[in-house]
Amino acid sequence: MRQIVLDTETTGLNPRTGDRILEIGAVELNNRMLTGNNFHHYINPERDSEEGALAVHGLTTEFLSDKPKFAEIADEFRAYIADAELIIHNAPFDIGFLNAEFKRLNLPPVHEQVCGVIDTLVQAKEMHPGKRNSLDALCDRYGVSNAHRKLHGALLDSELLADVYLAMTRGQNSLSMEEVEVAADGAVLEIVPLAEVIFQSATPDELAAHEATIAGLDKAAKGQCIWTAVTAPPATA
């Protein structure tokens, strides 16, 4: 499975009013492993950024003036994403801008060039309803360090999103070891038996301390705390 984690930076919020892409960053996952085959370009958007967008990405018109225009990198970008599955946070935003750029060049839209799109914002909302699900919030939730993220950058955000996506979709490890384990270089690893599971009973002192804690919770609850209510034997008629 070849997947491309992608992000863009833009001059504003609306491609329909002429806002353009000024940076594309993407990282490649193959069988859920980063390959190092990244794609990154700053792009001359042929217009100034809106003040709010400039505050987010910090890419000035002067800095972008000598960078290639989208038409100059379009073929390279299309070859990079061809037949891959795209992973994007708030996908409609980036896809809308990419489609607007492709339309200017009479090129087919994104969905005709890739095999699918995963929107991690939709995934996160389903997994964490009612919670903040920005990229920064997800980094905090899944322990992905974003301390070096002072401004938004397409490649950096793609790298962060790749780590977040892998954490979000990581299943429980198989205790039976029936799945094939593969090393970073693709070599199949030797299956080894699990270590013996050691069961250690609580000591009498530990049990007494536990009972004292539960009794304190019952007293504070003026009845039964949840632990006592759940573990108490059912009443008999």
XYZ file of C-alpha atoms in Angstrom:
237
model
C 0.000 0.000 0.000
C 1.584 3.277 -1.145
C 0.255 6.305 0.723
C 1.173 9.970 0.443
C 0.706 12.244 3.457
C 0.235 15.708 2.014
C -0.151 19.327 3.072
C -0.252 22.682 1.303
C 0.210 26.300 2.311
C -1.782 28.930 0.457
C -2.133 32.687 -0.025
C -5.578 32.643 1.588
C -8.619 30.518 2.269
C -10.557 30.463 -0.994
C -9.300 29.272 -4.387
C -12.530 30.541 -5.979
C -11.489 34.114 -5.279
C -8.012 33.605 -6.712
C -6.018 32.336 -3.759
C -3.159 30.064 -4.811
C -0.893 27.319 -3.487
C 2.556 28.554 -2.466
C 4.005 25.392 -0.870
C 3.457 21.658 -1.213
C 4.991 19.118 1.139
C 4.437 15.376 1.140
C 5.962 12.223 2.615
C 5.588 8.667 1.363
C 4.440 5.673 3.380
C 4.896 2.177 2.008
C 3.256 -0.566 4.068
C 2.915 1.973 6.908
C 6.614 2.828 6.959
C 8.185 6.144 6.011
C 10.392 5.674 2.964
C 12.234 9.006 2.886
C 10.870 9.642 -0.620
C 9.533 13.111 0.115
C 8.167 15.818 -2.171
C 8.633 19.500 -1.349
C 8.410 22.701 -3.354
C 7.939 26.356 -2.622
C 5.842 27.869 -5.403
C 5.516 31.380 -6.803
C 1.752 31.969 -6.421
C 1.850 35.054 -8.661
C 0.043 37.102 -6.024
C 0.488 38.339 -2.471
C -0.653 36.388 0.562
C -3.474 37.703 2.689
C -2.335 39.102 6.022
C -3.859 36.248 8.030
C -2.296 33.566 5.830
C 1.106 35.271 5.954
C 0.967 35.217 9.739
C 0.432 31.450 9.587
C 3.149 30.394 7.139
C 5.528 33.386 7.049
C 6.343 32.952 3.337
C 6.665 36.430 1.867
C 6.082 37.498 -1.729
C 9.764 38.443 -1.964
C 10.900 34.984 -0.811
C 8.601 33.250 -3.307
C 9.345 35.544 -6.267
C 12.109 33.355 -7.722
C 10.429 30.016 -7.009
C 8.861 27.893 -9.789
C 5.234 28.424 -10.701
C 2.770 25.571 -10.208
C 2.782 24.796 -13.939
C 6.517 24.094 -13.719
C 6.195 21.463 -11.000
C 2.795 20.022 -11.967
C 4.130 17.023 -13.918
C 6.594 16.092 -11.170
C 3.863 16.350 -8.556
C 1.370 14.313 -10.600
C 3.939 11.551 -11.091
C 4.617 11.526 -7.347
C 0.970 11.110 -6.291
C -0.090 8.856 -9.190
C -2.215 5.896 -8.038
C -1.363 6.478 -4.366
C -3.769 6.968 -1.487
C -3.601 10.519 -0.150
C -3.743 11.247 3.591
C -4.698 14.864 4.336
C -5.934 16.722 7.409
C -9.085 18.611 6.379
C -8.821 17.178 2.878
C -11.496 19.355 1.150
C -9.320 22.433 1.739
C -6.160 21.058 0.079
C -8.025 19.131 -2.607
C -9.978 22.278 -3.513
C -6.760 24.229 -4.052
C -5.075 21.412 -5.983
C -8.089 21.016 -8.254
C -8.122 24.764 -8.908
C -4.447 24.632 -9.922
C -5.026 21.593 -12.138
C -8.046 23.255 -13.762
C -5.916 26.245 -14.776
C -3.670 23.813 -16.651
C -6.549 21.766 -18.137
C -5.442 18.749 -16.104
C -7.757 16.171 -14.497
C -8.846 16.632 -10.861
C -7.133 14.894 -7.987
C -9.615 12.024 -7.645
C -8.844 10.918 -11.201
C -5.121 10.694 -10.462
C -5.071 8.870 -7.119
C -6.731 5.746 -5.737
C -8.388 7.452 -2.780
C -8.219 10.147 -0.111
C -8.232 9.721 3.685
C -9.283 12.765 5.694
C -7.646 12.480 9.114
C -9.816 15.305 10.472
C -12.930 13.221 9.777
C -11.246 10.180 11.344
C -10.250 12.160 14.435
C -13.760 13.575 14.912
C -15.193 10.054 14.752
C -12.613 8.744 17.232
C -12.693 11.753 19.574
C -16.128 13.402 19.322
C -16.410 16.741 21.035
C -12.627 17.114 21.384
C -10.234 19.505 19.650
C -8.870 17.734 16.586
C -6.449 20.198 15.050
C -3.050 18.817 14.068
C -1.495 20.403 17.162
C -4.183 18.878 19.391
C -3.644 15.439 17.851
C 0.117 15.747 18.317
C -0.497 16.389 22.023
C -3.006 13.527 22.259
C -0.735 10.956 20.616
C 2.576 12.113 22.048
C 4.014 13.416 18.748
C 6.504 16.208 19.454
C 5.763 19.429 17.603
C 7.947 21.669 19.755
C 9.887 22.767 16.656
C 6.714 23.941 14.892
C 6.764 27.734 15.194
C 5.085 28.465 11.837
C 3.078 26.197 9.572
C 5.164 24.504 6.896
C 3.831 21.997 4.382
C 6.641 19.430 4.695
C 6.888 19.671 8.483
C 3.113 19.378 8.842
C 3.112 16.342 6.552
C 5.771 14.666 8.677
C 3.800 15.397 11.852
C 0.571 14.172 10.274
C 2.263 10.937 9.164
C 3.271 10.229 12.775
C -0.218 11.128 14.009
C -1.914 8.957 11.373
C 0.236 5.948 12.223
C -0.553 6.431 15.915
C -4.281 6.871 15.254
C -4.507 3.718 13.161
C -2.101 1.486 15.050
C -3.923 -1.694 16.053
C -3.251 -3.791 19.125
C -0.221 -6.024 18.745
C -1.111 -9.664 18.211
C -0.383 -11.796 21.284
C -0.391 -14.928 19.162
C 2.401 -13.622 16.912
C 0.541 -15.017 13.912
C 1.122 -11.866 11.871
C 4.264 -11.590 9.759
C 6.698 -9.061 11.234
C 8.727 -7.051 8.714
C 11.885 -5.025 9.335
C 12.452 -1.512 7.975
C 14.337 -2.925 4.981
C 11.457 -5.266 4.102
C 13.083 -8.447 5.411
C 10.801 -10.895 7.203
C 11.813 -11.210 10.837
C 12.149 -14.534 12.617
C 9.150 -15.382 14.787
C 10.171 -15.918 18.396
C 7.999 -17.219 21.254
C 6.541 -14.780 23.742
C 8.203 -14.596 27.144
C 6.466 -16.397 29.985
C 3.775 -14.279 31.609
C 4.558 -13.884 35.312
C 1.599 -13.509 37.701
C 2.398 -11.964 41.084
C -0.270 -11.884 43.799
C -0.727 -8.882 46.096
C 0.765 -9.203 49.548
C -1.450 -9.137 52.680
C -0.212 -5.598 53.418
C -1.095 -4.462 49.879
C -4.567 -6.035 50.159
C -5.127 -4.296 53.514
C -4.060 -0.946 52.059
C -6.447 -1.488 49.148
C -9.346 -2.249 51.471
C -8.587 0.861 53.526
C -8.581 3.010 50.385
C -11.920 1.581 49.219
C -13.427 2.117 52.680
C -12.313 5.749 52.503
C -13.956 6.145 49.082
C -17.191 4.594 50.400
C -17.170 7.039 53.311
C -16.597 10.007 51.004
C -19.430 8.800 48.745
C -21.697 8.323 51.798
C -22.554 4.879 50.547
C -20.813 2.775 47.924
C -18.203 4.051 45.537
C -18.301 2.712 41.987
C -15.621 0.090 42.715
C -17.596 -1.378 45.630
C -20.877 -1.290 43.718
C -19.384 -3.117 40.741
C -17.423 -5.733 42.679
C -19.963 -6.458 45.415
C -21.692 -9.859 45.065
C -25.309 -9.647 43.856
C -27.956 -9.556 46.558
C -29.872 -12.795 47.044
C -33.644 -12.966 47.453
